[in-house]
């Protein structure tokens, strides 16, 4: 019997967590991520199999999650606030104006030095 790698087990558990949050079966996830079968997904989730870098990128895209979360269990850039939601919908020009407004407001609040 193959000895499980603790890193693969942890990554697999996070993949399973995110797959279930997205309400995907192993078969649907396998198809979307380009993994050969639901059984292979099961092997990945249990830590029996690992992922190549290219496949990890596919998995992150399908699960809409950053690689740092799957690899290390930490979230760094997926904190989504209402402000982020608005900024995503703006044109580049609009987001530049919004950025300038926030800078002026932060300065007025004493958060930024002259």
PDB file of N, CA and C in Angstrom:
ATOM      1  N   UNK A   1       0.840  -1.187   0.000  1.00  0.00           N
ATOM      2  CA  UNK A   1       0.000   0.000   0.000  1.00  0.00           C
ATOM      3  C   UNK A   1       0.879   1.241   0.000  1.00  0.00           C
ATOM      4  N   UNK A   2       0.514   2.198  -0.796  1.00  0.00           N
ATOM      5  CA  UNK A   2       1.274   3.425  -0.937  1.00  0.00           C
ATOM      6  C   UNK A   2       1.123   4.294   0.320  1.00  0.00           C
ATOM      7  N   UNK A   3       2.245   4.819   0.818  1.00  0.00           N
ATOM      8  CA  UNK A   3       2.226   5.702   1.985  1.00  0.00           C
ATOM      9  C   UNK A   3       1.731   7.081   1.549  1.00  0.00           C
ATOM     10  N   UNK A   4       0.805   7.634   2.307  1.00  0.00           N
ATOM     11  CA  UNK A   4       0.244   8.932   1.949  1.00  0.00           C
ATOM     12  C   UNK A   4       1.195  10.052   2.329  1.00  0.00           C
ATOM     13  N   UNK A   5       1.329  11.023   1.454  1.00  0.00           N
ATOM     14  CA  UNK A   5       2.125  12.215   1.688  1.00  0.00           C
ATOM     15  C   UNK A   5       1.241  13.222   2.425  1.00  0.00           C
ATOM     16  N   UNK A   6       1.665  13.696   3.581  1.00  0.00           N
ATOM     17  CA  UNK A   6       0.866  14.623   4.390  1.00  0.00           C
ATOM     18  C   UNK A   6       0.497  15.891   3.632  1.00  0.00           C
ATOM     19  N   UNK A   7       1.384  16.357   2.780  1.00  0.00           N
ATOM     20  CA  UNK A   7       1.099  17.565   1.997  1.00  0.00           C
ATOM     21  C   UNK A   7      -0.031  17.285   1.013  1.00  0.00           C
ATOM     22  N   UNK A   8       0.047  16.150   0.316  1.00  0.00           N
ATOM     23  CA  UNK A   8      -1.023  15.795  -0.627  1.00  0.00           C
ATOM     24  C   UNK A   8      -2.351  15.595   0.086  1.00  0.00           C
ATOM     25  N   UNK A   9      -2.314  15.036   1.286  1.00  0.00           N
ATOM     26  CA  UNK A   9      -3.541  14.829   2.062  1.00  0.00           C
ATOM     27  C   UNK A   9      -4.169  16.177   2.403  1.00  0.00           C
ATOM     28  N   UNK A  10      -3.355  17.134   2.842  1.00  0.00           N
ATOM     29  CA  UNK A  10      -3.875  18.461   3.207  1.00  0.00           C
ATOM     30  C   UNK A  10      -4.425  19.189   1.980  1.00  0.00           C
ATOM     31  N   UNK A  11      -3.695  19.146   0.880  1.00  0.00           N
ATOM     32  CA  UNK A  11      -4.159  19.792  -0.354  1.00  0.00           C
ATOM     33  C   UNK A  11      -5.445  19.130  -0.832  1.00  0.00           C
ATOM     34  N   UNK A  12      -5.477  17.816  -0.804  1.00  0.00           N
ATOM     35  CA  UNK A  12      -6.669  17.088  -1.234  1.00  0.00           C
ATOM     36  C   UNK A  12      -7.888  17.434  -0.395  1.00  0.00           C
ATOM     37  N   UNK A  13      -7.698  17.587   0.898  1.00  0.00           N
ATOM     38  CA  UNK A  13      -8.816  17.948   1.783  1.00  0.00           C
ATOM     39  C   UNK A  13      -9.354  19.330   1.441  1.00  0.00           C
ATOM     40  N   UNK A  14      -8.453  20.267   1.124  1.00  0.00           N
ATOM     41  CA  UNK A  14      -8.907  21.619   0.760  1.00  0.00           C
ATOM     42  C   UNK A  14      -9.606  21.613  -0.605  1.00  0.00           C
ATOM     43  N   UNK A  15      -9.114  20.799  -1.528  1.00  0.00           N
ATOM     44  CA  UNK A  15      -9.782  20.675  -2.832  1.00  0.00           C
ATOM     45  C   UNK A  15     -11.192  20.126  -2.625  1.00  0.00           C
ATOM     46  N   UNK A  16     -11.316  19.098  -1.815  1.00  0.00           N
ATOM     47  CA  UNK A  16     -12.636  18.520  -1.550  1.00  0.00           C
ATOM     48  C   UNK A  16     -13.556  19.550  -0.899  1.00  0.00           C
ATOM     49  N   UNK A  17     -13.030  20.278   0.082  1.00  0.00           N
ATOM     50  CA  UNK A  17     -13.817  21.318   0.752  1.00  0.00           C
ATOM     51  C   UNK A  17     -14.375  22.322  -0.261  1.00  0.00           C
ATOM     52  N   UNK A  18     -13.510  22.804  -1.155  1.00  0.00           N
ATOM     53  CA  UNK A  18     -13.942  23.804  -2.137  1.00  0.00           C
ATOM     54  C   UNK A  18     -14.881  23.192  -3.175  1.00  0.00           C
ATOM     55  N   UNK A  19     -14.634  21.956  -3.568  1.00  0.00           N
ATOM     56  CA  UNK A  19     -15.525  21.295  -4.534  1.00  0.00           C
ATOM     57  C   UNK A  19     -16.922  21.166  -3.951  1.00  0.00           C
ATOM     58  N   UNK A  20     -17.008  20.779  -2.692  1.00  0.00           N
ATOM     59  CA  UNK A  20     -18.314  20.635  -2.047  1.00  0.00           C
ATOM     60  C   UNK A  20     -18.998  21.984  -1.866  1.00  0.00           C
ATOM     61  N   UNK A  21     -18.226  23.028  -1.553  1.00  0.00           N
ATOM     62  CA  UNK A  21     -18.805  24.379  -1.452  1.00  0.00           C
ATOM     63  C   UNK A  21     -19.391  24.816  -2.784  1.00  0.00           C
ATOM     64  N   UNK A  22     -18.777  24.361  -3.875  1.00  0.00           N
ATOM     65  CA  UNK A  22     -19.261  24.705  -5.216  1.00  0.00           C
ATOM     66  C   UNK A  22     -20.349  23.743  -5.684  1.00  0.00           C
ATOM     67  N   UNK A  23     -20.707  22.785  -4.791  1.00  0.00           N
ATOM     68  CA  UNK A  23     -21.767  21.816  -5.071  1.00  0.00           C
ATOM     69  C   UNK A  23     -21.512  21.025  -6.360  1.00  0.00           C
ATOM     70  N   UNK A  24     -20.270  20.557  -6.510  1.00  0.00           N
ATOM     71  CA  UNK A  24     -19.896  19.755  -7.671  1.00  0.00           C
ATOM     72  C   UNK A  24     -19.646  18.314  -7.244  1.00  0.00           C
ATOM     73  N   UNK A  25     -20.111  17.400  -8.045  1.00  0.00           N
ATOM     74  CA  UNK A  25     -19.750  16.000  -7.828  1.00  0.00           C
ATOM     75  C   UNK A  25     -18.305  15.808  -8.286  1.00  0.00           C
ATOM     76  N   UNK A  26     -17.720  14.693  -7.898  1.00  0.00           N
ATOM     77  CA  UNK A  26     -16.363  14.402  -8.355  1.00  0.00           C
ATOM     78  C   UNK A  26     -16.312  14.269  -9.870  1.00  0.00           C
ATOM     79  N   UNK A  27     -17.362  13.712 -10.455  1.00  0.00           N
ATOM     80  CA  UNK A  27     -17.390  13.528 -11.902  1.00  0.00           C
ATOM     81  C   UNK A  27     -17.468  14.862 -12.641  1.00  0.00           C
ATOM     82  N   UNK A  28     -18.330  15.756 -12.170  1.00  0.00           N
ATOM     83  CA  UNK A  28     -18.462  17.076 -12.801  1.00  0.00           C
ATOM     84  C   UNK A  28     -17.164  17.854 -12.648  1.00  0.00           C
ATOM     85  N   UNK A  29     -16.590  17.810 -11.454  1.00  0.00           N
ATOM     86  CA  UNK A  29     -15.321  18.496 -11.206  1.00  0.00           C
ATOM     87  C   UNK A  29     -14.227  17.946 -12.119  1.00  0.00           C
ATOM     88  N   UNK A  30     -14.164  16.618 -12.246  1.00  0.00           N
ATOM     89  CA  UNK A  30     -13.158  15.985 -13.108  1.00  0.00           C
ATOM     90  C   UNK A  30     -13.278  16.489 -14.541  1.00  0.00           C
ATOM     91  N   UNK A  31     -14.494  16.557 -15.030  1.00  0.00           N
ATOM     92  CA  UNK A  31     -14.710  17.015 -16.406  1.00  0.00           C
ATOM     93  C   UNK A  31     -14.278  18.466 -16.587  1.00  0.00           C
ATOM     94  N   UNK A  32     -14.688  19.337 -15.651  1.00  0.00           N
ATOM     95  CA  UNK A  32     -14.357  20.763 -15.769  1.00  0.00           C
ATOM     96  C   UNK A  32     -12.866  21.044 -15.604  1.00  0.00           C
ATOM     97  N   UNK A  33     -12.202  20.265 -14.746  1.00  0.00           N
ATOM     98  CA  UNK A  33     -10.778  20.495 -14.469  1.00  0.00           C
ATOM     99  C   UNK A  33      -9.861  19.704 -15.402  1.00  0.00           C
ATOM    100  N   UNK A  34     -10.451  18.871 -16.258  1.00  0.00           N
ATOM    101  CA  UNK A  34      -9.638  18.082 -17.177  1.00  0.00           C
ATOM    102  C   UNK A  34      -8.898  16.946 -16.489  1.00  0.00           C
ATOM    103  N   UNK A  35      -9.506  16.427 -15.430  1.00  0.00           N
ATOM    104  CA  UNK A  35      -8.956  15.269 -14.720  1.00  0.00           C
ATOM    105  C   UNK A  35      -9.668  14.047 -15.291  1.00  0.00           C
ATOM    106  N   UNK A  36      -8.934  12.975 -15.497  1.00  0.00           N
ATOM    107  CA  UNK A  36      -9.472  11.863 -16.287  1.00  0.00           C
ATOM    108  C   UNK A  36     -10.754  11.239 -15.753  1.00  0.00           C
ATOM    109  N   UNK A  37     -10.958  11.215 -14.429  1.00  0.00           N
ATOM    110  CA  UNK A  37     -12.163  10.557 -13.923  1.00  0.00           C
ATOM    111  C   UNK A  37     -12.488  11.003 -12.509  1.00  0.00           C
ATOM    112  N   UNK A  38     -13.694  10.676 -12.091  1.00  0.00           N
ATOM    113  CA  UNK A  38     -14.094  10.924 -10.710  1.00  0.00           C
ATOM    114  C   UNK A  38     -13.232  10.134  -9.742  1.00  0.00           C
ATOM    115  N   UNK A  39     -12.791   8.953 -10.137  1.00  0.00           N
ATOM    116  CA  UNK A  39     -11.911   8.135  -9.290  1.00  0.00           C
ATOM    117  C   UNK A  39     -10.580   8.833  -9.066  1.00  0.00           C
ATOM    118  N   UNK A  40     -10.055   9.481 -10.100  1.00  0.00           N
ATOM    119  CA  UNK A  40      -8.797  10.219  -9.956  1.00  0.00           C
ATOM    120  C   UNK A  40      -8.994  11.400  -9.004  1.00  0.00           C
ATOM    121  N   UNK A  41     -10.151  12.062  -9.079  1.00  0.00           N
ATOM    122  CA  UNK A  41     -10.463  13.144  -8.136  1.00  0.00           C
ATOM    123  C   UNK A  41     -10.481  12.594  -6.720  1.00  0.00           C
ATOM    124  N   UNK A  42     -11.088  11.438  -6.533  1.00  0.00           N
ATOM    125  CA  UNK A  42     -11.120  10.799  -5.221  1.00  0.00           C
ATOM    126  C   UNK A  42      -9.702  10.553  -4.710  1.00  0.00           C
ATOM    127  N   UNK A  43      -8.838  10.067  -5.584  1.00  0.00           N
ATOM    128  CA  UNK A  43      -7.441   9.818  -5.204  1.00  0.00           C
ATOM    129  C   UNK A  43      -6.729  11.110  -4.800  1.00  0.00           C
ATOM    130  N   UNK A  44      -6.993  12.178  -5.519  1.00  0.00           N
ATOM    131  CA  UNK A  44      -6.393  13.481  -5.197  1.00  0.00           C
ATOM    132  C   UNK A  44      -6.918  13.973  -3.854  1.00  0.00           C
ATOM    133  N   UNK A  45      -8.219  13.888  -3.665  1.00  0.00           N
ATOM    134  CA  UNK A  45      -8.826  14.384  -2.429  1.00  0.00           C
ATOM    135  C   UNK A  45      -8.368  13.592  -1.199  1.00  0.00           C
ATOM    136  N   UNK A  46      -8.048  12.334  -1.371  1.00  0.00           N
ATOM    137  CA  UNK A  46      -7.581  11.508  -0.254  1.00  0.00           C
ATOM    138  C   UNK A  46      -6.070  11.592  -0.066  1.00  0.00           C
ATOM    139  N   UNK A  47      -5.376  12.278  -0.985  1.00  0.00           N
ATOM    140  CA  UNK A  47      -3.931  12.417  -0.873  1.00  0.00           C
ATOM    141  C   UNK A  47      -3.148  11.272  -1.463  1.00  0.00           C
ATOM    142  N   UNK A  48      -3.825  10.369  -2.145  1.00  0.00           N
ATOM    143  CA  UNK A  48      -3.159   9.230  -2.772  1.00  0.00           C
ATOM    144  C   UNK A  48      -2.382   9.693  -4.002  1.00  0.00           C
ATOM    145  N   UNK A  49      -2.917  10.689  -4.707  1.00  0.00           N
ATOM    146  CA  UNK A  49      -2.275  11.248  -5.896  1.00  0.00           C
ATOM    147  C   UNK A  49      -2.058  12.738  -5.682  1.00  0.00           C
ATOM    148  N   UNK A  50      -1.017  13.247  -6.324  1.00  0.00           N
ATOM    149  CA  UNK A  50      -0.747  14.681  -6.291  1.00  0.00           C
ATOM    150  C   UNK A  50      -1.148  15.332  -7.602  1.00  0.00           C
ATOM    151  N   UNK A  51      -0.822  16.601  -7.737  1.00  0.00           N
ATOM    152  CA  UNK A  51      -1.165  17.370  -8.936  1.00  0.00           C
ATOM    153  C   UNK A  51       0.090  18.010  -9.524  1.00  0.00           C
ATOM    154  N   UNK A  52       0.134  18.100 -10.840  1.00  0.00           N
ATOM    155  CA  UNK A  52       1.180  18.893 -11.486  1.00  0.00           C
ATOM    156  C   UNK A  52       0.834  20.371 -11.307  1.00  0.00           C
ATOM    157  N   UNK A  53       1.784  21.231 -11.549  1.00  0.00           N
ATOM    158  CA  UNK A  53       1.537  22.674 -11.451  1.00  0.00           C
ATOM    159  C   UNK A  53       0.447  23.088 -12.442  1.00  0.00           C
ATOM    160  N   UNK A  54       0.527  22.586 -13.656  1.00  0.00           N
ATOM    161  CA  UNK A  54      -0.472  22.935 -14.673  1.00  0.00           C
ATOM    162  C   UNK A  54      -1.868  22.485 -14.239  1.00  0.00           C
ATOM    163  N   UNK A  55      -1.961  21.288 -13.679  1.00  0.00           N
ATOM    164  CA  UNK A  55      -3.270  20.783 -13.255  1.00  0.00           C
ATOM    165  C   UNK A  55      -3.763  21.560 -12.037  1.00  0.00           C
ATOM    166  N   UNK A  56      -2.853  21.949 -11.149  1.00  0.00           N
ATOM    167  CA  UNK A  56      -3.230  22.772  -9.998  1.00  0.00           C
ATOM    168  C   UNK A  56      -3.843  24.094 -10.469  1.00  0.00           C
ATOM    169  N   UNK A  57      -3.274  24.674 -11.508  1.00  0.00           N
ATOM    170  CA  UNK A  57      -3.827  25.918 -12.054  1.00  0.00           C
ATOM    171  C   UNK A  57      -5.238  25.697 -12.589  1.00  0.00           C
ATOM    172  N   UNK A  58      -5.466  24.575 -13.262  1.00  0.00           N
ATOM    173  CA  UNK A  58      -6.805  24.241 -13.764  1.00  0.00           C
ATOM    174  C   UNK A  58      -7.786  24.081 -12.604  1.00  0.00           C
ATOM    175  N   UNK A  59      -7.355  23.395 -11.555  1.00  0.00           N
ATOM    176  CA  UNK A  59      -8.198  23.161 -10.382  1.00  0.00           C
ATOM    177  C   UNK A  59      -8.566  24.490  -9.733  1.00  0.00           C
ATOM    178  N   UNK A  60      -7.582  25.381  -9.591  1.00  0.00           N
ATOM    179  CA  UNK A  60      -7.841  26.700  -8.990  1.00  0.00           C
ATOM    180  C   UNK A  60      -8.869  27.475  -9.801  1.00  0.00           C
ATOM    181  N   UNK A  61      -8.756  27.415 -11.109  1.00  0.00           N
ATOM    182  CA  UNK A  61      -9.697  28.133 -11.977  1.00  0.00           C
ATOM    183  C   UNK A  61     -11.113  27.575 -11.830  1.00  0.00           C
ATOM    184  N   UNK A  62     -11.244  26.266 -11.847  1.00  0.00           N
ATOM    185  CA  UNK A  62     -12.561  25.637 -11.739  1.00  0.00           C
ATOM    186  C   UNK A  62     -13.185  25.915 -10.375  1.00  0.00           C
ATOM    187  N   UNK A  63     -12.380  25.859  -9.325  1.00  0.00           N
ATOM    188  CA  UNK A  63     -12.904  26.071  -7.970  1.00  0.00           C
ATOM    189  C   UNK A  63     -12.966  27.541  -7.578  1.00  0.00           C
ATOM    190  N   UNK A  64     -12.430  28.409  -8.448  1.00  0.00           N
ATOM    191  CA  UNK A  64     -12.412  29.850  -8.181  1.00  0.00           C
ATOM    192  C   UNK A  64     -11.751  30.137  -6.832  1.00  0.00           C
ATOM    193  N   UNK A  65     -10.526  29.616  -6.688  1.00  0.00           N
ATOM    194  CA  UNK A  65      -9.774  29.769  -5.452  1.00  0.00           C
ATOM    195  C   UNK A  65      -8.300  29.992  -5.816  1.00  0.00           C
ATOM    196  N   UNK A  66      -7.586  30.693  -4.942  1.00  0.00           N
ATOM    197  CA  UNK A  66      -6.169  30.937  -5.174  1.00  0.00           C
ATOM    198  C   UNK A  66      -5.355  29.698  -4.805  1.00  0.00           C
ATOM    199  N   UNK A  67      -4.239  29.541  -5.490  1.00  0.00           N
ATOM    200  CA  UNK A  67      -3.362  28.408  -5.223  1.00  0.00           C
ATOM    201  C   UNK A  67      -2.821  28.446  -3.798  1.00  0.00           C
ATOM    202  N   UNK A  68      -2.606  29.650  -3.243  1.00  0.00           N
ATOM    203  CA  UNK A  68      -2.065  29.723  -1.882  1.00  0.00           C
ATOM    204  C   UNK A  68      -2.998  29.064  -0.874  1.00  0.00           C
ATOM    205  N   UNK A  69      -4.293  29.118  -1.132  1.00  0.00           N
ATOM    206  CA  UNK A  69      -5.218  28.447  -0.218  1.00  0.00           C
ATOM    207  C   UNK A  69      -5.101  26.934  -0.346  1.00  0.00           C
ATOM    208  N   UNK A  70      -5.107  26.434  -1.578  1.00  0.00           N
ATOM    209  CA  UNK A  70      -5.016  24.982  -1.753  1.00  0.00           C
ATOM    210  C   UNK A  70      -3.677  24.444  -1.262  1.00  0.00           C
ATOM    211  N   UNK A  71      -2.600  25.179  -1.515  1.00  0.00           N
ATOM    212  CA  UNK A  71      -1.275  24.699  -1.133  1.00  0.00           C
ATOM    213  C   UNK A  71      -0.975  24.854   0.352  1.00  0.00           C
ATOM    214  N   UNK A  72      -1.342  26.014   0.915  1.00  0.00           N
ATOM    215  CA  UNK A  72      -0.904  26.335   2.273  1.00  0.00           C
ATOM    216  C   UNK A  72      -2.036  26.525   3.279  1.00  0.00           C
ATOM    217  N   UNK A  73      -3.258  26.573   2.785  1.00  0.00           N
ATOM    218  CA  UNK A  73      -4.393  26.749   3.687  1.00  0.00           C
ATOM    219  C   UNK A  73      -4.589  28.181   4.153  1.00  0.00           C
ATOM    220  N   UNK A  74      -3.979  29.131   3.448  1.00  0.00           N
ATOM    221  CA  UNK A  74      -4.138  30.543   3.813  1.00  0.00           C
ATOM    222  C   UNK A  74      -4.760  31.301   2.653  1.00  0.00           C
ATOM    223  N   UNK A  75      -5.555  32.262   2.994  1.00  0.00           N
ATOM    224  CA  UNK A  75      -6.191  33.105   1.982  1.00  0.00           C
ATOM    225  C   UNK A  75      -5.563  34.483   2.077  1.00  0.00           C
ATOM    226  N   UNK A  76      -5.084  34.970   0.944  1.00  0.00           N
ATOM    227  CA  UNK A  76      -4.436  36.275   0.965  1.00  0.00           C
ATOM    228  C   UNK A  76      -5.167  37.331   0.154  1.00  0.00           C
ATOM    229  N   UNK A  77      -5.734  36.950  -0.962  1.00  0.00           N
ATOM    230  CA  UNK A  77      -6.297  37.987  -1.818  1.00  0.00           C
ATOM    231  C   UNK A  77      -7.761  37.771  -2.165  1.00  0.00           C
ATOM    232  N   UNK A  78      -8.415  36.839  -1.537  1.00  0.00           N
ATOM    233  CA  UNK A  78      -9.794  36.594  -1.918  1.00  0.00           C
ATOM    234  C   UNK A  78     -10.787  37.224  -0.949  1.00  0.00           C
ATOM    235  N   UNK A  79     -10.314  38.203  -0.193  1.00  0.00           N
ATOM    236  CA  UNK A  79     -11.220  38.915   0.695  1.00  0.00           C
ATOM    237  C   UNK A  79     -12.036  39.858  -0.182  1.00  0.00           C
ATOM    238  N   UNK A  80     -13.286  39.563  -0.317  1.00  0.00           N
ATOM    239  CA  UNK A  80     -14.160  40.319  -1.209  1.00  0.00           C
ATOM    240  C   UNK A  80     -15.070  41.209  -0.387  1.00  0.00           C
ATOM    241  N   UNK A  81     -14.888  42.497  -0.524  1.00  0.00           N
ATOM    242  CA  UNK A  81     -15.763  43.443   0.153  1.00  0.00           C
ATOM    243  C   UNK A  81     -16.736  44.020  -0.871  1.00  0.00           C
ATOM    244  N   UNK A  82     -17.687  44.766  -0.380  1.00  0.00           N
ATOM    245  CA  UNK A  82     -18.628  45.422  -1.292  1.00  0.00           C
ATOM    246  C   UNK A  82     -17.865  46.364  -2.230  1.00  0.00           C
ATOM    247  N   UNK A  83     -16.842  47.017  -1.704  1.00  0.00           N
ATOM    248  CA  UNK A  83     -16.028  47.912  -2.530  1.00  0.00           C
ATOM    249  C   UNK A  83     -15.380  47.160  -3.688  1.00  0.00           C
ATOM    250  N   UNK A  84     -14.837  45.969  -3.415  1.00  0.00           N
ATOM    251  CA  UNK A  84     -14.240  45.158  -4.482  1.00  0.00           C
ATOM    252  C   UNK A  84     -15.255  44.823  -5.566  1.00  0.00           C
ATOM    253  N   UNK A  85     -16.455  44.507  -5.156  1.00  0.00           N
ATOM    254  CA  UNK A  85     -17.495  44.158  -6.123  1.00  0.00           C
ATOM    255  C   UNK A  85     -17.786  45.323  -7.061  1.00  0.00           C
ATOM    256  N   UNK A  86     -17.841  46.537  -6.483  1.00  0.00           N
ATOM    257  CA  UNK A  86     -18.076  47.724  -7.315  1.00  0.00           C
ATOM    258  C   UNK A  86     -16.891  47.986  -8.244  1.00  0.00           C
ATOM    259  N   UNK A  87     -15.689  47.883  -7.702  1.00  0.00           N
ATOM    260  CA  UNK A  87     -14.501  48.173  -8.501  1.00  0.00           C
ATOM    261  C   UNK A  87     -14.378  47.241  -9.697  1.00  0.00           C
ATOM    262  N   UNK A  88     -14.755  45.983  -9.543  1.00  0.00           N
ATOM    263  CA  UNK A  88     -14.691  45.029 -10.651  1.00  0.00           C
ATOM    264  C   UNK A  88     -15.588  45.429 -11.811  1.00  0.00           C
ATOM    265  N   UNK A  89     -16.666  46.141 -11.509  1.00  0.00           N
ATOM    266  CA  UNK A  89     -17.632  46.512 -12.539  1.00  0.00           C
ATOM    267  C   UNK A  89     -17.256  47.814 -13.247  1.00  0.00           C
ATOM    268  N   UNK A  90     -16.277  48.531 -12.729  1.00  0.00           N
ATOM    269  CA  UNK A  90     -15.920  49.847 -13.277  1.00  0.00           C
ATOM    270  C   UNK A  90     -14.937  49.723 -14.441  1.00  0.00           C
ATOM    271  N   UNK A  91     -14.957  50.748 -15.285  1.00  0.00           N
ATOM    272  CA  UNK A  91     -13.940  50.860 -16.326  1.00  0.00           C
ATOM    273  C   UNK A  91     -12.632  51.278 -15.652  1.00  0.00           C
ATOM    274  N   UNK A  92     -11.537  51.226 -16.390  1.00  0.00           N
ATOM    275  CA  UNK A  92     -10.241  51.652 -15.831  1.00  0.00           C
ATOM    276  C   UNK A  92     -10.302  53.104 -15.374  1.00  0.00           C
ATOM    277  N   UNK A  93     -10.923  53.945 -16.172  1.00  0.00           N
ATOM    278  CA  UNK A  93     -11.021  55.364 -15.819  1.00  0.00           C
ATOM    279  C   UNK A  93     -11.841  55.542 -14.536  1.00  0.00           C
ATOM    280  N   UNK A  94     -12.953  54.853 -14.451  1.00  0.00           N
ATOM    281  CA  UNK A  94     -13.790  54.952 -13.253  1.00  0.00           C
ATOM    282  C   UNK A  94     -13.049  54.460 -12.010  1.00  0.00           C
ATOM    283  N   UNK A  95     -12.310  53.373 -12.137  1.00  0.00           N
ATOM    284  CA  UNK A  95     -11.588  52.847 -10.974  1.00  0.00           C
ATOM    285  C   UNK A  95     -10.445  53.770 -10.569  1.00  0.00           C
ATOM    286  N   UNK A  96      -9.851  54.482 -11.528  1.00  0.00           N
ATOM    287  CA  UNK A  96      -8.812  55.465 -11.181  1.00  0.00           C
ATOM    288  C   UNK A  96      -9.417  56.623 -10.383  1.00  0.00           C
ATOM    289  N   UNK A  97     -10.588  57.091 -10.800  1.00  0.00           N
ATOM    290  CA  UNK A  97     -11.272  58.155 -10.049  1.00  0.00           C
ATOM    291  C   UNK A  97     -11.636  57.666  -8.639  1.00  0.00           C
ATOM    292  N   UNK A  98     -12.117  56.444  -8.549  1.00  0.00           N
ATOM    293  CA  UNK A  98     -12.478  55.884  -7.243  1.00  0.00           C
ATOM    294  C   UNK A  98     -11.245  55.792  -6.345  1.00  0.00           C
ATOM    295  N   UNK A  99     -10.125  55.391  -6.916  1.00  0.00           N
ATOM    296  CA  UNK A  99      -8.881  55.291  -6.156  1.00  0.00           C
ATOM    297  C   UNK A  99      -8.454  56.658  -5.635  1.00  0.00           C
ATOM    298  N   UNK A 100      -8.551  57.666  -6.476  1.00  0.00           N
ATOM    299  CA  UNK A 100      -8.199  59.033  -6.051  1.00  0.00           C
ATOM    300  C   UNK A 100      -9.134  59.508  -4.936  1.00  0.00           C
ATOM    301  N   UNK A 101     -10.414  59.200  -5.069  1.00  0.00           N
ATOM    302  CA  UNK A 101     -11.381  59.575  -4.037  1.00  0.00           C
ATOM    303  C   UNK A 101     -11.024  58.927  -2.698  1.00  0.00           C
ATOM    304  N   UNK A 102     -10.684  57.647  -2.731  1.00  0.00           N
ATOM    305  CA  UNK A 102     -10.333  56.931  -1.498  1.00  0.00           C
ATOM    306  C   UNK A 102      -9.074  57.531  -0.887  1.00  0.00           C
ATOM    307  N   UNK A 103      -8.094  57.894  -1.711  1.00  0.00           N
ATOM    308  CA  UNK A 103      -6.866  58.523  -1.199  1.00  0.00           C
ATOM    309  C   UNK A 103      -7.173  59.844  -0.508  1.00  0.00           C
ATOM    310  N   UNK A 104      -8.015  60.676  -1.139  1.00  0.00           N
ATOM    311  CA  UNK A 104      -8.387  61.970  -0.549  1.00  0.00           C
ATOM    312  C   UNK A 104      -9.139  61.753   0.757  1.00  0.00           C
ATOM    313  N   UNK A 105     -10.055  60.795   0.770  1.00  0.00           N
ATOM    314  CA  UNK A 105     -10.831  60.514   1.972  1.00  0.00           C
ATOM    315  C   UNK A 105      -9.926  60.000   3.094  1.00  0.00           C
ATOM    316  N   UNK A 106      -8.992  59.088   2.752  1.00  0.00           N
ATOM    317  CA  UNK A 106      -8.054  58.561   3.749  1.00  0.00           C
ATOM    318  C   UNK A 106      -7.202  59.683   4.328  1.00  0.00           C
ATOM    319  N   UNK A 107      -6.805  60.617   3.486  1.00  0.00           N
ATOM    320  CA  UNK A 107      -6.006  61.763   3.947  1.00  0.00           C
ATOM    321  C   UNK A 107      -6.845  62.627   4.885  1.00  0.00           C
ATOM    322  N   UNK A 108      -8.111  62.870   4.531  1.00  0.00           N
ATOM    323  CA  UNK A 108      -9.000  63.676   5.371  1.00  0.00           C
ATOM    324  C   UNK A 108      -9.248  63.018   6.720  1.00  0.00           C
ATOM    325  N   UNK A 109      -9.188  61.692   6.752  1.00  0.00           N
ATOM    326  CA  UNK A 109      -9.382  60.949   8.003  1.00  0.00           C
ATOM    327  C   UNK A 109      -8.105  60.855   8.826  1.00  0.00           C
ATOM    328  N   UNK A 110      -7.005  61.380   8.284  1.00  0.00           N
ATOM    329  CA  UNK A 110      -5.737  61.327   8.985  1.00  0.00           C
ATOM    330  C   UNK A 110      -5.021  59.997   8.854  1.00  0.00           C
ATOM    331  N   UNK A 111      -5.415  59.199   7.885  1.00  0.00           N
ATOM    332  CA  UNK A 111      -4.802  57.885   7.703  1.00  0.00           C
ATOM    333  C   UNK A 111      -3.558  57.934   6.832  1.00  0.00           C
ATOM    334  N   UNK A 112      -3.399  59.006   6.070  1.00  0.00           N
ATOM    335  CA  UNK A 112      -2.270  59.160   5.156  1.00  0.00           C
ATOM    336  C   UNK A 112      -1.576  60.476   5.476  1.00  0.00           C
ATOM    337  N   UNK A 113      -0.246  60.417   5.534  1.00  0.00           N
ATOM    338  CA  UNK A 113       0.506  61.656   5.785  1.00  0.00           C
ATOM    339  C   UNK A 113       0.588  62.481   4.514  1.00  0.00           C
ATOM    340  N   UNK A 114       0.793  63.781   4.689  1.00  0.00           N
ATOM    341  CA  UNK A 114       0.912  64.688   3.532  1.00  0.00           C
ATOM    342  C   UNK A 114       2.045  64.320   2.695  1.00  0.00           C
TER     343      UNK A 114
END
